Coordinates of C-alpha atoms in Angstrom, one line a residue:
M10 CA 22.3 -20.4 7.2
G11 CA 22.6 -23.5 5.1
F12 CA 20.9 -24.3 1.8
N13 CA 18.9 -21.4 0.4
L14 CA 16.5 -21.9 -2.5
Y15 CA 16.4 -18.2 -3.4
E16 CA 20.1 -17.9 -3.7
I17 CA 20.7 -21.3 -5.5
T18 CA 18.1 -20.4 -8.1
R19 CA 19.8 -17.1 -8.6
F20 CA 23.0 -19.1 -9.4
V21 CA 21.0 -21.3 -11.7
F22 CA 19.9 -18.3 -13.7
Q23 CA 23.3 -16.7 -13.4
V24 CA 22.2 -13.7 -11.3
P25 CA 25.0 -12.1 -9.2
T26 CA 24.5 -12.5 -5.4
T27 CA 26.4 -11.8 -2.2
Y28 CA 25.2 -15.0 -0.6
V29 CA 27.8 -17.3 1.1
I30 CA 26.8 -20.9 1.5
E31 CA 27.8 -22.0 5.0
S32 CA 26.9 -25.7 4.9
L33 CA 29.6 -27.7 3.1
D34 CA 27.4 -30.7 2.2
T35 CA 24.5 -28.6 0.8
A36 CA 27.0 -26.3 -0.9
C37 CA 28.4 -29.2 -2.8
V38 CA 24.9 -30.2 -3.9
G39 CA 24.2 -26.7 -4.9
R40 CA 27.4 -26.3 -7.0
F41 CA 26.7 -29.6 -8.7
L42 CA 23.2 -28.5 -9.8
V43 CA 24.4 -25.1 -10.8
F44 CA 27.2 -26.5 -12.9
W45 CA 24.9 -28.8 -14.9
A46 CA 22.2 -26.1 -15.1
T47 CA 24.7 -23.7 -16.8
K48 CA 25.8 -26.5 -19.2
F49 CA 22.4 -27.6 -20.2
Q50 CA 20.0 -24.7 -20.5
L51 CA 17.0 -26.9 -21.2
M52 CA 17.2 -28.4 -17.8
K53 CA 16.7 -25.2 -15.9
Q54 CA 13.0 -25.4 -15.3
I55 CA 13.3 -29.1 -14.2
L56 CA 16.1 -28.2 -11.8
I57 CA 14.1 -25.5 -10.2
V58 CA 11.4 -28.0 -9.3
L59 CA 14.1 -30.4 -8.0
L60 CA 15.6 -27.6 -6.0
V61 CA 12.3 -26.8 -4.3
S62 CA 11.9 -30.4 -3.1
L63 CA 15.6 -30.7 -2.2
T64 CA 15.5 -27.4 -0.2
L65 CA 12.5 -28.4 1.8
S66 CA 14.0 -31.7 2.6
L67 CA 17.3 -30.3 3.7
Q68 CA 15.6 -27.7 5.8
G69 CA 13.6 -30.4 7.6
Q70 CA 10.2 -29.2 6.3
E71 CA 8.1 -31.2 3.8
W72 CA 4.8 -29.7 2.7
P73 CA 1.9 -31.8 1.3
R74 CA 0.9 -30.9 -2.2
E75 CA -2.2 -29.1 -1.2
L76 CA 0.0 -26.5 0.7
L77 CA 2.2 -25.8 -2.2
T78 CA 1.5 -22.6 -4.3
H79 CA 0.8 -22.9 -8.0
P80 CA 4.1 -21.2 -8.9
E81 CA 6.0 -23.8 -6.9
L82 CA 4.2 -26.6 -8.7
T83 CA 4.9 -25.1 -12.2
A84 CA 8.6 -24.1 -11.8
Y85 CA 7.4 -20.5 -11.3
R86 CA 6.0 -20.2 -14.9
E87 CA 2.4 -19.6 -13.7
T88 CA 0.6 -17.7 -11.0
S89 CA -2.3 -18.9 -8.9
S90 CA -5.9 -18.6 -9.9
Y91 CA -8.6 -17.7 -7.4
E92 CA -9.6 -21.3 -7.0
Q93 CA -5.9 -22.3 -6.4
V94 CA -5.4 -19.6 -3.8
M95 CA -8.6 -20.7 -2.0
G96 CA -7.3 -24.3 -2.1
V97 CA -4.1 -23.4 -0.3
V98 CA -6.0 -21.1 2.1
K99 CA -8.4 -23.9 3.1
A100 CA -5.7 -26.5 3.4
A101 CA -3.7 -24.1 5.7
I102 CA -6.5 -23.3 8.0
K103 CA -7.9 -26.8 8.2
D104 CA -7.7 -28.1 11.8
S105 CA -5.7 -25.1 12.8
P106 CA -6.3 -23.9 16.4
Y107 CA -5.3 -20.4 15.4
A108 CA -7.1 -19.5 12.1
H109 CA -10.6 -18.2 11.2
L110 CA -11.7 -17.4 7.6
I111 CA -13.9 -14.4 6.9
S112 CA -15.1 -12.7 3.8
M113 CA -14.4 -9.0 3.3
G114 CA -17.3 -8.9 0.8
Q115 CA -18.2 -10.1 -2.6
S116 CA -16.8 -8.9 -6.0
K117 CA -19.1 -8.0 -8.9
E118 CA -18.8 -11.5 -10.2
G119 CA -19.8 -13.0 -6.8
K120 CA -16.4 -14.1 -5.5
D121 CA -15.8 -13.9 -1.8
I122 CA -12.7 -11.9 -0.9
P123 CA -11.0 -14.1 1.7
V124 CA -9.3 -12.7 4.8
V125 CA -7.6 -15.2 7.1
V126 CA -7.6 -14.1 10.8
M127 CA -4.8 -15.6 12.8
A128 CA -4.5 -15.3 16.6
N129 CA -3.3 -17.3 19.6
P130 CA -5.8 -17.8 21.2
K131 CA -8.1 -17.8 18.2
V132 CA -10.4 -14.9 17.6
T133 CA -13.5 -14.9 15.3
S134 CA -14.6 -11.2 15.5
A135 CA -13.2 -7.7 15.6
E136 CA -14.7 -7.3 19.1
E137 CA -12.8 -10.3 20.4
A138 CA -9.6 -9.1 18.7
K139 CA -9.8 -5.6 20.3
A140 CA -10.5 -7.1 23.7
T141 CA -7.1 -8.8 23.6
G142 CA -5.3 -5.5 23.5
K143 CA -3.0 -6.9 20.8
P144 CA -2.0 -4.9 17.7
I145 CA -3.8 -6.0 14.6
I146 CA -1.6 -6.2 11.4
Y147 CA -3.4 -6.4 8.0
V148 CA -1.4 -7.5 5.0
Q149 CA -2.9 -7.4 1.5
G150 CA -1.9 -8.8 -1.9
N151 CA -3.2 -8.7 -5.4
I152 CA -4.7 -5.2 -5.4
H153 CA -3.4 -5.1 -9.0
S154 CA -3.8 -8.5 -10.5
G155 CA -0.7 -8.3 -12.6
E156 CA 1.5 -7.8 -9.5
V157 CA 1.3 -11.4 -8.2
E158 CA 4.1 -12.0 -5.8
G159 CA 2.3 -10.7 -2.8
K160 CA -0.5 -13.1 -3.4
E161 CA 1.9 -16.0 -3.6
A162 CA 4.2 -14.9 -0.7
L163 CA 1.2 -14.6 1.6
Q164 CA 0.2 -18.2 0.9
V165 CA 3.8 -19.3 1.8
L166 CA 3.7 -17.3 5.1
L167 CA 0.2 -18.6 5.8
R168 CA 1.3 -22.3 5.7
E169 CA 4.5 -21.5 7.8
I170 CA 2.5 -19.8 10.5
L171 CA -0.4 -22.3 10.7
K172 CA 1.4 -25.5 9.8
G173 CA 5.1 -24.8 10.3
E174 CA 7.4 -23.3 12.8
R175 CA 6.2 -19.7 12.8
S176 CA 3.2 -19.9 15.0
Y177 CA 5.1 -17.8 17.6
L178 CA 4.3 -14.8 15.4
L179 CA 0.8 -15.0 16.9
D180 CA 1.9 -14.7 20.5
N181 CA 1.8 -10.9 20.6
Q182 CA -0.3 -9.8 17.6
I183 CA -3.3 -10.7 15.5
L184 CA -2.7 -11.1 11.8
L185 CA -5.1 -10.6 9.0
F186 CA -4.0 -11.8 5.5
A187 CA -6.0 -10.9 2.4
P188 CA -3.9 -12.7 -0.3
I189 CA -6.2 -12.1 -3.3
Y190 CA -8.0 -8.7 -2.9
N191 CA -8.8 -8.2 -6.6
T192 CA -10.5 -11.6 -7.1
D193 CA -12.3 -11.1 -10.4
S194 CA -9.4 -9.7 -12.4
N195 CA -6.9 -12.2 -11.1
D196 CA -8.3 -14.9 -13.4
K197 CA -8.5 -12.8 -16.6
M198 CA -5.0 -13.9 -17.5
E199 CA -3.1 -13.1 -20.7
Q200 CA 0.5 -13.1 -21.8
G201 CA 2.3 -9.7 -22.2
R202 CA 0.2 -7.7 -19.8
R203 CA 3.2 -6.3 -17.9
P204 CA 6.2 -6.1 -20.3
S205 CA 8.6 -5.1 -17.4
Q206 CA 8.0 -8.5 -15.8
E207 CA 9.2 -10.1 -19.1
D208 CA 6.6 -13.0 -19.0
S209 CA 7.6 -14.1 -15.5
P210 CA 5.0 -15.5 -14.9
V211 CA 3.9 -16.1 -18.4
K212 CA 0.3 -14.9 -17.9
V213 CA -1.2 -12.4 -15.4
G214 CA -4.5 -10.8 -14.7
I215 CA -5.6 -7.2 -15.4
R216 CA -5.0 -4.1 -13.3
A217 CA -8.6 -2.8 -12.8
N218 CA -11.4 -4.6 -11.0
S219 CA -14.4 -5.9 -12.9
Q220 CA -16.1 -2.5 -12.5
G221 CA -13.2 -0.9 -14.2
W222 CA -11.7 0.9 -11.2
D223 CA -8.1 0.9 -10.1
L224 CA -8.5 -0.3 -6.5
N225 CA -5.5 1.7 -5.4
R226 CA -7.0 5.0 -6.5
D227 CA -10.3 4.4 -4.9
G228 CA -9.6 5.2 -1.2
M229 CA -11.5 8.5 -1.1
K230 CA -14.4 7.9 -3.5
A231 CA -14.8 4.3 -2.6
E232 CA -16.9 3.3 -5.6
A233 CA -15.5 -0.3 -5.9
L234 CA -17.3 -3.1 -4.2
E235 CA -13.9 -4.3 -2.9
T236 CA -13.1 -0.9 -1.4
Q237 CA -16.5 -0.7 0.3
G238 CA -16.0 -4.2 1.7
L239 CA -12.5 -3.3 2.9
F240 CA -13.7 -0.3 4.8
Q241 CA -17.0 -1.7 6.2
N242 CA -15.7 -5.1 7.2
I243 CA -11.9 -4.7 7.8
I244 CA -10.6 -1.2 8.3
V245 CA -13.4 0.3 10.4
P246 CA -14.3 -2.7 12.6
W247 CA -10.8 -4.2 13.0
D248 CA -8.9 -0.9 13.0
P249 CA -5.4 -2.3 12.0
A250 CA -2.4 -0.7 13.7
L251 CA -0.4 -1.4 10.5
F252 CA -1.4 -1.9 6.9
V253 CA 1.0 -3.5 4.4
D254 CA 0.1 -3.4 0.7
L255 CA 2.1 -5.6 -1.7
H256 CA 2.9 -4.5 -5.2
T257 CA 5.4 -4.7 -8.1
T258 CA 7.1 -1.7 -9.7
N259 CA 6.3 -0.7 -13.2
G260 CA 9.9 -1.1 -14.4
V261 CA 12.3 1.4 -13.0
W262 CA 15.9 0.0 -13.0
H263 CA 17.1 0.7 -9.5
G264 CA 19.4 -1.8 -7.8
Y265 CA 17.1 -3.2 -5.2
S266 CA 15.0 -6.5 -5.1
L267 CA 12.2 -4.5 -3.4
T268 CA 11.6 -0.9 -2.6
W269 CA 9.3 0.5 0.2
A270 CA 7.5 3.6 1.3
P271 CA 5.6 4.6 4.4
S272 CA 2.3 6.3 4.6
Y273 CA 2.7 10.0 3.7
H274 CA 0.9 11.9 6.4
T275 CA 0.4 15.3 4.7
A276 CA -2.5 16.8 6.8
G277 CA -2.2 14.0 9.3
E278 CA 0.0 13.6 12.4
K279 CA 3.7 13.0 11.9
A280 CA 4.5 10.5 14.6
P281 CA 3.3 7.3 12.8
F282 CA 5.3 8.3 9.7
D283 CA 8.4 9.0 11.7
Y284 CA 8.2 5.7 13.5
T285 CA 7.7 3.8 10.3
W286 CA 10.5 5.7 8.5
N287 CA 13.0 5.8 11.3
K288 CA 12.5 2.5 13.0
I289 CA 10.5 -0.2 11.2
L290 CA 11.9 0.2 7.7
P291 CA 15.6 0.6 8.6
D292 CA 15.4 -2.4 11.0
V293 CA 13.6 -4.6 8.5
T294 CA 15.9 -3.6 5.6
D295 CA 19.0 -4.5 7.6
R296 CA 17.6 -7.8 8.7
V297 CA 16.5 -8.9 5.2
L298 CA 20.0 -8.1 3.9
K299 CA 21.7 -10.0 6.8
D300 CA 19.4 -13.0 6.8
Y301 CA 18.6 -13.4 3.1
G302 CA 21.3 -11.4 1.2
I303 CA 18.5 -9.3 -0.4
Y304 CA 18.8 -5.6 -0.9
L305 CA 15.8 -3.3 0.0
G306 CA 15.7 0.4 -0.5
P307 CA 13.4 3.5 -0.7
Y308 CA 10.7 3.6 -3.4
G309 CA 11.3 6.1 -6.2
Y310 CA 11.6 6.9 -9.8
F311 CA 14.5 8.7 -11.5
Y312 CA 14.8 10.5 -14.9
T313 CA 18.1 10.3 -16.9
R314 CA 16.5 12.4 -19.7
S315 CA 16.2 15.5 -17.5
E316 CA 19.0 14.9 -15.0
G317 CA 21.6 13.1 -17.2
W318 CA 24.0 10.6 -15.6
P319 CA 24.6 10.1 -12.8
I320 CA 21.2 10.9 -11.5
K321 CA 20.9 13.4 -8.6
S322 CA 17.4 12.6 -7.3
I323 CA 14.7 10.0 -6.9
Y324 CA 10.9 10.8 -6.7
T325 CA 8.2 8.9 -4.8
Y326 CA 4.6 8.6 -5.8
N327 CA 1.8 11.2 -5.0
H328 CA 0.8 12.0 -1.5
H329 CA -3.0 11.6 -2.2
P330 CA -5.0 9.5 0.3
R331 CA -6.8 7.9 -2.6
Y332 CA -3.8 5.5 -2.2
L333 CA -4.8 3.2 0.6
V334 CA -1.3 3.3 2.2
N335 CA -1.4 7.1 2.4
Q336 CA -4.9 7.2 3.8
F337 CA -3.7 5.4 6.9
G338 CA -1.6 8.4 7.7
L339 CA -4.8 10.4 8.0
R340 CA -6.2 7.7 10.2
N341 CA -3.3 8.0 12.7
R342 CA -2.1 4.6 11.8
M343 CA 1.0 3.1 10.1
A344 CA 1.2 1.7 6.7
I345 CA 3.9 0.3 4.4
L346 CA 4.0 0.1 0.6
S347 CA 6.0 -2.9 -0.8
E348 CA 7.1 -2.8 -4.5
A349 CA 9.0 -5.8 -5.7
F350 CA 11.5 -5.3 -8.6
A351 CA 9.6 -6.0 -11.8
H352 CA 12.7 -7.2 -13.8
E353 CA 13.5 -10.1 -11.4
R354 CA 12.0 -13.5 -12.0
L355 CA 8.8 -14.5 -10.2
Y356 CA 10.6 -16.8 -7.7
Q357 CA 12.9 -13.9 -6.8
R358 CA 10.1 -11.4 -6.4
M359 CA 8.2 -14.0 -4.2
A360 CA 11.4 -14.4 -2.2
S361 CA 12.0 -10.7 -1.6
T362 CA 8.3 -10.0 -0.8
Y363 CA 8.2 -13.0 1.6
A364 CA 11.4 -11.9 3.3
F365 CA 10.1 -8.3 3.6
V366 CA 6.7 -9.3 5.1
R367 CA 8.2 -11.9 7.4
E368 CA 10.7 -9.4 8.9
I369 CA 7.9 -6.8 9.3
L370 CA 5.9 -9.4 11.2
E371 CA 9.0 -10.3 13.3
Y372 CA 9.3 -6.6 14.1
T373 CA 5.6 -6.1 15.0
H374 CA 5.8 -9.3 17.1
K375 CA 8.5 -7.6 19.2
H376 CA 7.3 -4.0 19.1
G377 CA 3.6 -4.2 18.7
R378 CA 2.8 -2.4 22.0
E379 CA 5.1 0.4 21.0
I380 CA 3.3 0.8 17.7
L381 CA 0.0 0.9 19.4
E382 CA 1.3 3.6 21.8
V383 CA 2.6 5.8 18.9
N384 CA -0.8 5.5 17.1
K385 CA -2.7 6.3 20.2
T386 CA -0.5 9.4 20.9
A387 CA -1.1 10.6 17.3
E388 CA -4.9 10.1 17.6
E389 CA -4.9 12.0 20.9
A390 CA -2.9 14.8 19.3
A391 CA -5.3 15.1 16.4
I392 CA -8.3 15.4 18.8
R393 CA -6.5 17.8 21.1
L394 CA -5.6 20.1 18.2
V395 CA -9.3 20.4 17.2
K396 CA -10.4 21.0 20.8
E397 CA -7.7 23.6 21.5
Q398 CA -6.9 25.3 18.1
A399 CA -10.1 25.0 16.0
G400 CA -10.5 28.3 14.1
K401 CA -7.0 29.3 14.9
V402 CA -4.6 27.0 13.1
K403 CA -4.3 26.1 9.4
K404 CA -3.5 22.8 7.8
G405 CA -2.5 21.9 4.2
V406 CA -5.1 20.8 1.6
R407 CA -2.9 20.8 -1.5
F408 CA 0.7 19.8 -1.6
E409 CA 3.8 19.6 -3.7
M410 CA 6.6 17.1 -3.6
V411 CA 10.0 18.2 -2.2
A412 CA 13.3 16.7 -1.2
M413 CA 13.8 15.4 2.3
E414 CA 16.3 17.1 4.5
E415 CA 18.7 14.1 4.5
P416 CA 19.8 12.7 1.1
I417 CA 20.3 8.9 0.6
D418 CA 23.9 8.2 1.6
E419 CA 24.2 5.2 -0.8
Y420 CA 21.7 4.5 -3.5
R421 CA 22.0 1.2 -5.6
I422 CA 21.2 1.6 -9.3
Y423 CA 22.1 0.0 -12.6
N424 CA 25.0 1.9 -14.2
H425 CA 24.3 3.9 -17.4
A426 CA 26.5 5.1 -20.2
K427 CA 26.0 8.0 -22.6
T428 CA 25.7 7.2 -26.3
T429 CA 24.0 8.5 -29.4
N430 CA 21.2 7.0 -31.4
A431 CA 20.9 6.7 -35.2
Q432 CA 19.7 10.3 -35.4
G433 CA 22.8 11.5 -33.6
Q434 CA 20.9 12.4 -30.4
E435 CA 22.4 11.8 -27.0
Q436 CA 20.8 9.1 -24.9
Y437 CA 21.6 6.9 -21.9
I438 CA 21.7 3.1 -22.0
R439 CA 21.6 0.8 -19.1
L440 CA 24.6 -1.3 -18.3
P441 CA 24.5 -4.7 -16.6
E442 CA 26.3 -3.9 -13.4
I443 CA 24.8 -2.4 -10.2
I444 CA 26.7 0.6 -8.7
T445 CA 26.3 2.8 -5.7
L446 CA 25.7 6.6 -6.0
K447 CA 26.4 8.9 -3.1
N448 CA 24.1 11.6 -1.6
V449 CA 21.1 11.2 -3.9
E450 CA 18.2 13.6 -3.1
N451 CA 15.1 11.7 -2.0
H452 CA 11.9 13.6 -3.0
S453 CA 9.7 11.8 -0.5
A454 CA 8.4 14.9 1.4
F455 CA 5.5 17.2 0.8
N456 CA 4.9 20.9 1.5
A457 CA 1.5 22.5 1.6
T458 CA 0.8 24.9 -1.3
V459 CA -2.8 25.7 -0.1
T460 CA -4.0 25.7 3.5
A461 CA -7.3 26.0 5.2
T462 CA -8.4 26.8 8.7
L463 CA -9.1 23.7 10.9
P464 CA -12.7 23.9 12.1
R465 CA -14.4 22.4 15.1
G466 CA -16.7 20.6 12.6
Y467 CA -19.0 20.8 9.6
V468 CA -22.7 21.1 9.1
I469 CA -24.2 19.1 6.2
P470 CA -27.7 20.0 4.9
K471 CA -30.2 17.2 5.4
E472 CA -30.8 17.1 1.7
M473 CA -27.2 15.8 1.3
G474 CA -27.6 12.6 3.1
H475 CA -25.4 10.8 0.6
I476 CA -22.4 12.9 1.8
A477 CA -23.1 11.9 5.4
A478 CA -23.5 8.2 4.4
H479 CA -20.2 8.3 2.5
L480 CA -18.3 9.7 5.5
Q481 CA -19.9 7.1 7.8
M482 CA -18.8 4.3 5.4
L483 CA -15.2 5.5 5.8
G484 CA -15.6 5.4 9.6
A485 CA -16.4 8.9 10.5
K486 CA -18.9 9.7 13.3
V487 CA -21.8 11.8 11.9
D488 CA -24.6 13.1 14.1
T489 CA -28.0 14.7 13.4
L490 CA -29.1 17.9 15.0
T491 CA -32.0 17.3 17.4
R492 CA -33.0 20.9 17.5
N493 CA -32.6 24.1 15.6
S494 CA -29.0 25.4 16.1
R495 CA -26.8 28.4 15.5
A496 CA -23.2 28.2 14.3
T497 CA -20.4 30.6 13.8
G498 CA -17.7 29.8 11.3
E499 CA -16.8 30.1 7.6
V500 CA -18.6 29.8 4.3
F501 CA -16.7 29.1 1.1
T502 CA -18.1 31.1 -1.9
A503 CA -17.1 29.4 -5.2
T504 CA -16.4 31.6 -8.2
G505 CA -15.6 28.8 -10.6
L506 CA -15.7 25.0 -11.0
E507 CA -13.1 23.6 -13.4
L508 CA -13.3 20.0 -14.6
A509 CA -10.3 18.2 -16.0
N510 CA -10.5 17.7 -19.8
R511 CA -9.5 14.1 -19.6
P512 CA -11.2 11.5 -17.3
F513 CA -9.2 9.8 -14.5
E514 CA -10.8 6.7 -13.0
G515 CA -14.0 7.6 -14.7
H516 CA -14.0 11.1 -13.3
N517 CA -13.3 14.5 -14.7
M518 CA -11.7 15.7 -11.5
A519 CA -12.9 19.0 -10.2
T520 CA -11.1 22.1 -8.9
L521 CA -13.0 24.8 -7.0
E522 CA -12.0 28.4 -7.0
G523 CA -13.2 30.9 -4.5
S524 CA -12.7 32.2 -1.0
F525 CA -13.8 31.9 2.7
S526 CA -15.7 34.5 4.6
S527 CA -16.8 34.6 8.3
Q528 CA -20.5 33.9 8.8
T529 CA -23.1 33.1 11.4
R530 CA -25.8 30.7 10.2
R531 CA -28.9 28.9 11.6
F532 CA -29.5 25.2 10.9
S533 CA -32.6 23.1 11.3
K534 CA -33.3 20.0 13.2
G535 CA -32.5 17.0 11.0
D536 CA -29.4 18.5 9.4
F537 CA -26.2 16.5 9.9
Y538 CA -23.1 17.7 11.8
I539 CA -19.6 16.3 12.3
D540 CA -17.7 17.2 15.4
L541 CA -14.0 16.9 14.3
A542 CA -12.9 16.0 17.9
Q543 CA -12.8 12.4 16.9
P544 CA -10.1 9.9 15.7
L545 CA -10.6 10.5 12.0
A546 CA -10.4 14.3 12.3
N547 CA -7.6 14.6 9.7
L548 CA -9.3 12.3 7.1
I549 CA -12.6 14.2 7.5
F550 CA -10.9 17.5 7.1
Y551 CA -9.2 16.3 3.9
L552 CA -12.5 15.0 2.5
M553 CA -14.6 18.0 3.3
E554 CA -12.4 21.0 2.5
P555 CA -13.6 22.5 -0.8
Q556 CA -10.0 23.2 -2.0
S557 CA -8.6 19.8 -1.0
D558 CA -6.7 18.1 -3.9
D559 CA -8.3 14.7 -3.0
G560 CA -11.6 15.5 -1.3
L561 CA -15.2 14.9 -2.2
V562 CA -15.3 18.1 -4.4
T563 CA -12.3 16.7 -6.4
W564 CA -14.2 13.4 -7.0
N565 CA -17.4 15.2 -8.3
F566 CA -19.6 14.6 -5.3
F567 CA -20.9 18.2 -5.5
D568 CA -20.9 18.7 -9.3
A569 CA -24.7 18.3 -9.6
Y570 CA -25.3 20.8 -6.8
F571 CA -23.0 23.5 -8.4
E572 CA -24.5 23.0 -11.8
K573 CA -28.1 23.3 -10.5
Q574 CA -27.1 26.5 -8.7
N575 CA -25.7 27.8 -12.1
I576 CA -22.1 28.3 -11.1
A577 CA -21.2 29.1 -14.7
E578 CA -23.1 32.4 -14.4
K579 CA -22.7 33.4 -10.7
P580 CA -20.8 32.7 -7.5
V581 CA -22.3 29.8 -5.5
E582 CA -21.8 28.9 -1.8
Y583 CA -20.3 25.6 -1.0
P584 CA -23.1 23.8 0.8
I585 CA -21.0 22.5 3.7
F586 CA -20.7 25.0 6.6
K587 CA -17.4 25.0 8.4
Y588 CA -18.2 25.8 12.1
F589 CA -16.0 27.0 14.9
E590 CA -18.8 27.0 17.4
L591 CA -22.2 25.2 17.3
K592 CA -25.0 26.0 19.8

């Protein structure tokens, strides 16, 4: 394996590691630098810069300055600005026979959101990419501008693929890299924004975009310009087989350099989740440990206050498809959430994110056709279920988190000890060593608490064209009745509309109470209808069901209608008709 910058810098900062240096000459150099670094603390930052240059030289790869990331040029004290990212991107794609730069769209402040398309042979459009039959892999950094290592790691991978020795990764797949998704907020840097990162880097940008939206809560309402550009110019036309979203945790003290999660499918098909959980993530986790000495594990939080010590369970994040990773499960596609460990230094978080993404791409390079087949089978199953079981089968629309059947055999975590505070109350403090707990419950599954009948489709009144347009933006096929028609199905009669007291993402989220009844209705030429026998059947179902916990009702798309109909005084019919047959 030879000289390894990540591990030597861990030694410099006196962080425990399992790495074994196999090259005698470079090991001697490394020990020499580590010895003097521990003796003279003021030399640490200088030594990091020297180690970067020395490592590249020993590995036989020297990069020109324009291909080095800003963290590499500042001893990992600073993260890249938008201009600096664009500088590396343009230097990497210059004269490359494989790369094409496109814009996902523009931010509120007028910045192009860059997406580098890499393929061998080169492609310049979604149509060309699909014609190759290769899987398209989309990797995104900087959705939250304080979580910077994804942005930086993608620049490193970009130069390695286009200027280095990893162009073979383009043989069997097409890669789309979006290193700086939240362009505006990236440059609004201040110190102390993310305390869990302990000023590494010193300054970072803000979480929300320049419109004030959290871009990772916008997947269903799609109010942000960035989200609209992502759907209209990437997700819908390019149709990635796998989506990878790069983040940093908010501070939980597990024992991993990076944690991961798949797309939680809920009302979707299970096969893409199973493949990601059972094949991709275990393989990548093993390879990263073997090749880099970096521990990866399942994403989750734990609570010593309620469970004491040792903990018995970890808990993942919500199932809602407002999270982009989760929405891919409803699209019959695969997705992976990456969460670097906040408390490690920037260079370590960059290294773990780099290793994770690289090994994912190594896996998709070898197994891309298999991934496409799993996705295709899931899509066909979703369409077949509508055609064969519409009006007969129920699917979940509201869910609760539960434990998976199999616990985690060995879970790495920082040790804790019980003590008392000044008031004599018991509390747990974190100790410096990492230990392994056995058989920890993993709450990463979801059971339905409310279900609804799967219809053949929905009819939308012509007066509600904004609903049809929203669905089309997300990729749904919406048609218009060319003649007066008759439909049998269900009507939902709402008896109450409850709005949350506190706003979330600018919305007082709505919950609709009521019940369904069987009905036959006539509809007019010009009304919209959606036949669910299409690839996005599960996503449309989740959006349109009135009791869905993350649908258009939830996000206030129908509030004005219900208020106009005076729901506070009387029951009101939900204006979307759920049909089982349309003639």
